[in-house]
mmCIF file of N, CA and C in Angstrom:
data_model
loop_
_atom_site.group_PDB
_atom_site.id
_atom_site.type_symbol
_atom_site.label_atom_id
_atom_site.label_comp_id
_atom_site.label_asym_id
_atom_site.label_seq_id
_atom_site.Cartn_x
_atom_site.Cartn_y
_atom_site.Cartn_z
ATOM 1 N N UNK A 2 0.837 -1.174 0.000
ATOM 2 C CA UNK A 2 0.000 0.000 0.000
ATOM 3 C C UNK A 2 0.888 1.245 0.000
ATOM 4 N N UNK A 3 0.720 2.453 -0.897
ATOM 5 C CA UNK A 3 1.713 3.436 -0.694
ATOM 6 C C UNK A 3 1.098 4.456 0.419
ATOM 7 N N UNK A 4 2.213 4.908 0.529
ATOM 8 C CA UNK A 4 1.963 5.930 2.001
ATOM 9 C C UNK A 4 1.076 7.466 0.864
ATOM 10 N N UNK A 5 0.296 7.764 1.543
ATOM 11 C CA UNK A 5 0.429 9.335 1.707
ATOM 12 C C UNK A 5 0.066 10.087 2.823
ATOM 13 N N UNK A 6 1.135 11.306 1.938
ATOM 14 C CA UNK A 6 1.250 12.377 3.562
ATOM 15 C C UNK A 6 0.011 13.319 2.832
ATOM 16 N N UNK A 7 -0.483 13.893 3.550
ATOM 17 C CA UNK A 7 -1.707 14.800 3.771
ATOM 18 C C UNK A 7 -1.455 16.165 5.081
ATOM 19 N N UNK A 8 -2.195 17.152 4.583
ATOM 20 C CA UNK A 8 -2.027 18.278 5.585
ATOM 21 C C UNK A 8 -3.929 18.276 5.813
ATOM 22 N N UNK A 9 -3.807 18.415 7.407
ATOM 23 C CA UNK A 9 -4.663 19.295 8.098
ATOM 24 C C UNK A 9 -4.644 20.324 8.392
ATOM 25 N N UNK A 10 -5.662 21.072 8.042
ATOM 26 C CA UNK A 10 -5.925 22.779 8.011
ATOM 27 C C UNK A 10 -6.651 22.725 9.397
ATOM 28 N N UNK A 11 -5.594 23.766 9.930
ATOM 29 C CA UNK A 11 -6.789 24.279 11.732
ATOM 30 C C UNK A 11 -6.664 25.854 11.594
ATOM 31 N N UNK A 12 -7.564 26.231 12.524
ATOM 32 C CA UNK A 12 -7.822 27.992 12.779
ATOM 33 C C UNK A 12 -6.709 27.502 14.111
ATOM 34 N N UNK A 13 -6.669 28.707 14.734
ATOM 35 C CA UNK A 13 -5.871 28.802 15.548
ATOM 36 C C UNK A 13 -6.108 28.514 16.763
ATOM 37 N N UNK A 14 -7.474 28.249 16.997
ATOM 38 C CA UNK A 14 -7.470 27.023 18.440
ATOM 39 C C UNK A 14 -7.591 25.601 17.614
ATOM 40 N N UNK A 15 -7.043 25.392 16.714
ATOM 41 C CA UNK A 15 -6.963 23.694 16.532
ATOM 42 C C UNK A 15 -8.373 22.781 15.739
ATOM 43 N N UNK A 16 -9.127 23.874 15.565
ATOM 44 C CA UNK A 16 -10.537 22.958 15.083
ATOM 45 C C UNK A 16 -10.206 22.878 12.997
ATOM 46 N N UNK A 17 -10.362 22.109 12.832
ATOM 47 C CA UNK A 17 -9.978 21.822 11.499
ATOM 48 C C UNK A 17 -11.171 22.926 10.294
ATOM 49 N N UNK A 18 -10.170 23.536 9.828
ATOM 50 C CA UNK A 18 -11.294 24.722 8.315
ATOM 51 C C UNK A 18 -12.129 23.787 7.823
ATOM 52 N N UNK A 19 -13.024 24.033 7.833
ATOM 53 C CA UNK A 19 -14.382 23.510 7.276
ATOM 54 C C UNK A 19 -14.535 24.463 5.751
ATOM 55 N N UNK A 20 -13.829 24.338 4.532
ATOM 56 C CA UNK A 20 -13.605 25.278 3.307
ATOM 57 C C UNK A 20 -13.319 23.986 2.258
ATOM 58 N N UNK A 21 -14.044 23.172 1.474
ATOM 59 C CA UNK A 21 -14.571 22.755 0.552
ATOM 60 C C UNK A 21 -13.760 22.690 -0.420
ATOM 61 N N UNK A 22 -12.973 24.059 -0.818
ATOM 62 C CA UNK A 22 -11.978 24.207 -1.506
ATOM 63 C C UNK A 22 -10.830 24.343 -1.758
ATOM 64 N N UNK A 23 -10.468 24.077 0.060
ATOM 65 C CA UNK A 23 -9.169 23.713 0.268
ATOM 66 C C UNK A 23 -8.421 22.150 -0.514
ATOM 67 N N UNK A 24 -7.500 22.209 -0.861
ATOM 68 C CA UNK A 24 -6.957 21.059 -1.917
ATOM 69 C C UNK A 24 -6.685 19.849 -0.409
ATOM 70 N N UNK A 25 -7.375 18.893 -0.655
ATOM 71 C CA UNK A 25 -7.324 17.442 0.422
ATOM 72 C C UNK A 25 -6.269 16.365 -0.666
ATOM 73 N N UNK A 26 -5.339 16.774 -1.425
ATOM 74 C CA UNK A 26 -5.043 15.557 -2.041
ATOM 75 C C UNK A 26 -3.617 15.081 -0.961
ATOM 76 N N UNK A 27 -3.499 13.887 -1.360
ATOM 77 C CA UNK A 27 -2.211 13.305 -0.747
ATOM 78 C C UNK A 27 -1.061 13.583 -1.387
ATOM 79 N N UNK A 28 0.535 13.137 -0.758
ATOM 80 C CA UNK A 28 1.282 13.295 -1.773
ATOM 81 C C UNK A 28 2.022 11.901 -1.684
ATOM 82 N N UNK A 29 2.962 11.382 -2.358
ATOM 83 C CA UNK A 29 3.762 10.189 -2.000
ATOM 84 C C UNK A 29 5.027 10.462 -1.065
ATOM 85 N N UNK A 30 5.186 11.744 -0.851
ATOM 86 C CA UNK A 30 6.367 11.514 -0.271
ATOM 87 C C UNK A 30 6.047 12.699 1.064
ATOM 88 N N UNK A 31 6.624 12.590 1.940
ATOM 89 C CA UNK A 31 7.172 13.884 3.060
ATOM 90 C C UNK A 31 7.679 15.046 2.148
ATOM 91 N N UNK A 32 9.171 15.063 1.453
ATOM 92 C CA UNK A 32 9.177 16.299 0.894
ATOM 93 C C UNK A 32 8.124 16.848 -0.521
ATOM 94 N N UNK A 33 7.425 15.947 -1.031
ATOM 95 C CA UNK A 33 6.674 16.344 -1.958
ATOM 96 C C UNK A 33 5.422 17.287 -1.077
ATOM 97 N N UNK A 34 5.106 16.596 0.060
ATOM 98 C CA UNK A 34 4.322 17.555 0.685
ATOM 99 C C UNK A 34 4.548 18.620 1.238
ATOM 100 N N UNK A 35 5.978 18.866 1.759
ATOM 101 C CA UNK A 35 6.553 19.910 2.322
ATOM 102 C C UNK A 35 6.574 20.873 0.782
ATOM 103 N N UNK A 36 7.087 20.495 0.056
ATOM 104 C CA UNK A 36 7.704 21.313 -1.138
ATOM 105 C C UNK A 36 6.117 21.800 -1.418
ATOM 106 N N UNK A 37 4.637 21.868 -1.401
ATOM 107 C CA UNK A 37 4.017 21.537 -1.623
ATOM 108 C C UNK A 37 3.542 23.226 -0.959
ATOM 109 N N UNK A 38 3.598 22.704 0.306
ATOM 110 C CA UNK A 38 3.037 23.534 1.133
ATOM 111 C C UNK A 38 4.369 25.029 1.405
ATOM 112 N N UNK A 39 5.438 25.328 1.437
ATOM 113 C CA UNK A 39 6.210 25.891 0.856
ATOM 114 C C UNK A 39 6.104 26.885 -0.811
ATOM 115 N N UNK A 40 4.729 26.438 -1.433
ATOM 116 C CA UNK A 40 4.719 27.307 -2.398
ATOM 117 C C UNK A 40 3.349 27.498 -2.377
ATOM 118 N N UNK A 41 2.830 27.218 -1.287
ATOM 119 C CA UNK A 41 1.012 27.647 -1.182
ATOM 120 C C UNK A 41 0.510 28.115 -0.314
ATOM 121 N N UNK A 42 1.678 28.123 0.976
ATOM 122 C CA UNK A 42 0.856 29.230 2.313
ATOM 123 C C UNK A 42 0.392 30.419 2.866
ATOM 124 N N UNK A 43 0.961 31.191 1.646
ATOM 125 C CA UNK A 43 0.145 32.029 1.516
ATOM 126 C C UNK A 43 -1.394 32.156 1.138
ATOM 127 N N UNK A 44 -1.441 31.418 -0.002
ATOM 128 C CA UNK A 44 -2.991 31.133 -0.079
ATOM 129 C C UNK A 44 -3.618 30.517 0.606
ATOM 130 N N UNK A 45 -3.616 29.761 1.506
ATOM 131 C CA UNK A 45 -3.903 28.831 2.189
ATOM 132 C C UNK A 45 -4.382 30.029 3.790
ATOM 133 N N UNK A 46 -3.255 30.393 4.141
ATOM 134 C CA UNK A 46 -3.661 31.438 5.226
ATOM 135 C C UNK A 46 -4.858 33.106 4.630
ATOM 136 N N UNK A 47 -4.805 33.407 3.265
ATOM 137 C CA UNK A 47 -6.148 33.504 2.889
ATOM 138 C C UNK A 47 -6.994 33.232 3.074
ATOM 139 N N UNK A 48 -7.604 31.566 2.533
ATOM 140 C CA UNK A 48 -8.326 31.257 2.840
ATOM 141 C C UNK A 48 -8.821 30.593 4.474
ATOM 142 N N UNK A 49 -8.060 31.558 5.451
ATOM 143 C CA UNK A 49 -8.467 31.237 7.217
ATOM 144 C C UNK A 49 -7.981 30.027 7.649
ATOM 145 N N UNK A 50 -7.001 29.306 6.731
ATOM 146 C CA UNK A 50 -6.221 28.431 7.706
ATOM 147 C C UNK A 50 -4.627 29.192 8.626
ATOM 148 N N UNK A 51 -4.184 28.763 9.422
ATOM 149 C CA UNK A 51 -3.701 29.385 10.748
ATOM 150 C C UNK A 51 -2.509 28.706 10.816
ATOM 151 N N UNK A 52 -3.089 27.060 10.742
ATOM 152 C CA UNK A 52 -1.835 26.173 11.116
ATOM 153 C C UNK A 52 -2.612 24.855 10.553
ATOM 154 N N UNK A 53 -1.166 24.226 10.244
ATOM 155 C CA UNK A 53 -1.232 22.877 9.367
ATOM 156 C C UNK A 53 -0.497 22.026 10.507
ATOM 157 N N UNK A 54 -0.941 20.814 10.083
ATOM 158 C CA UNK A 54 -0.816 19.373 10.828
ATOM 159 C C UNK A 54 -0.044 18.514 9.755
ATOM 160 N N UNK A 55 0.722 17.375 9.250
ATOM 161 C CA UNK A 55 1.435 17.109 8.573
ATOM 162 C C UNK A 55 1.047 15.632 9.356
ATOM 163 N N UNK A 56 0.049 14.852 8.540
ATOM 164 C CA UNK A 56 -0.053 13.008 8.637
ATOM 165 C C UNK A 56 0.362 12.753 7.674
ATOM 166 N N UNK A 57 1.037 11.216 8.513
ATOM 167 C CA UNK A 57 1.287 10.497 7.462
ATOM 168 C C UNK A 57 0.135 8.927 7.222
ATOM 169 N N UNK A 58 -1.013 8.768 6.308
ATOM 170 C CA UNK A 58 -1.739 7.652 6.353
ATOM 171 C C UNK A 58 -2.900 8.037 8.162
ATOM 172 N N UNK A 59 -2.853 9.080 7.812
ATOM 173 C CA UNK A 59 -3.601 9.018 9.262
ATOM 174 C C UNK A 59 -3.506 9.135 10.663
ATOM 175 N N UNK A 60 -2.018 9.252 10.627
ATOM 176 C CA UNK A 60 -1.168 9.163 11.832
ATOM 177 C C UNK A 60 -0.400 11.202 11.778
ATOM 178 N N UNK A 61 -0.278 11.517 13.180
ATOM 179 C CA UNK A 61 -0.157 13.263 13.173
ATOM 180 C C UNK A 61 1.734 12.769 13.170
ATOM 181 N N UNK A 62 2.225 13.402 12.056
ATOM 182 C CA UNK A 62 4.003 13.268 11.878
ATOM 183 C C UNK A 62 4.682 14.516 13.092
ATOM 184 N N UNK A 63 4.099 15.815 12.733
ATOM 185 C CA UNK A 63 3.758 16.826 13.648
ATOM 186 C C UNK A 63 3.139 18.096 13.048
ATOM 187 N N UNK A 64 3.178 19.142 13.952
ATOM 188 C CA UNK A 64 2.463 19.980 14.164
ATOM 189 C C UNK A 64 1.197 20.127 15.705
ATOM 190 N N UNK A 65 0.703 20.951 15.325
ATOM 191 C CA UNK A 65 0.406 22.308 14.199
ATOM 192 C C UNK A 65 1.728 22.994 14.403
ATOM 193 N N UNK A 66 1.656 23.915 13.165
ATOM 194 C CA UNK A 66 2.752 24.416 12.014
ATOM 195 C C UNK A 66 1.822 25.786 12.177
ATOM 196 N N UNK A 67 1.930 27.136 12.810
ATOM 197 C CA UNK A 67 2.100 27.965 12.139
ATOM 198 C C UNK A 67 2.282 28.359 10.898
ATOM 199 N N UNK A 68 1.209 29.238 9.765
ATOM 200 C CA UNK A 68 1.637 29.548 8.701
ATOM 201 C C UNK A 68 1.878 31.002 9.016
ATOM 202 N N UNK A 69 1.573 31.538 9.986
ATOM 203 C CA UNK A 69 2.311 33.444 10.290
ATOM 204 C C UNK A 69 3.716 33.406 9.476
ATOM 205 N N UNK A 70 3.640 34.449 9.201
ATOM 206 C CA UNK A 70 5.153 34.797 8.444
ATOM 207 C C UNK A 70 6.171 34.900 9.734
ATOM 208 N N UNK A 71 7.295 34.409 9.454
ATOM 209 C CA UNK A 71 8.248 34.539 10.536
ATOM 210 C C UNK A 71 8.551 36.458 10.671
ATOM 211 N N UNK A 72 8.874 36.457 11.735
ATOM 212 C CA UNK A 72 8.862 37.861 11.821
ATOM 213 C C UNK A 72 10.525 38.050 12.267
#
């Protein structure tokens, strides 16, 4: 069975974005998902996500992840 990694979208107390059009796809790898999310968090914190979660198959790898810009 191949792995995929997947991100969870939370607001900033932790309850997961309920937004339809947030992209739910998997990826095959850890850095395909990192590289992934690295060229989309900006849009992503647009659309009211806060902080991402990083599973792998269902399981939390870690997070939540801050998407705030480092200051």
């Amino acid at each position: 069975m191949a792995t995929s990694w997947t991100w969870r979208y939370e607001t900033p107390e932790g309850a997961e974005v309920d937004d339809p059009g947030l992209p739910r796809e998997g990826f095959p790898t850890q850095a395909d998902a990192e590289s992934w999310l690295g060229e989309t968090w900006r849009e992503l914190r647009e659309r009211g996500v806060a902080q991402v979660v990083l599973r792998e198959d269902g399981r939390t790898v870690y997070g939540p992840m801050s998407l705030d810009p480092a200051s």
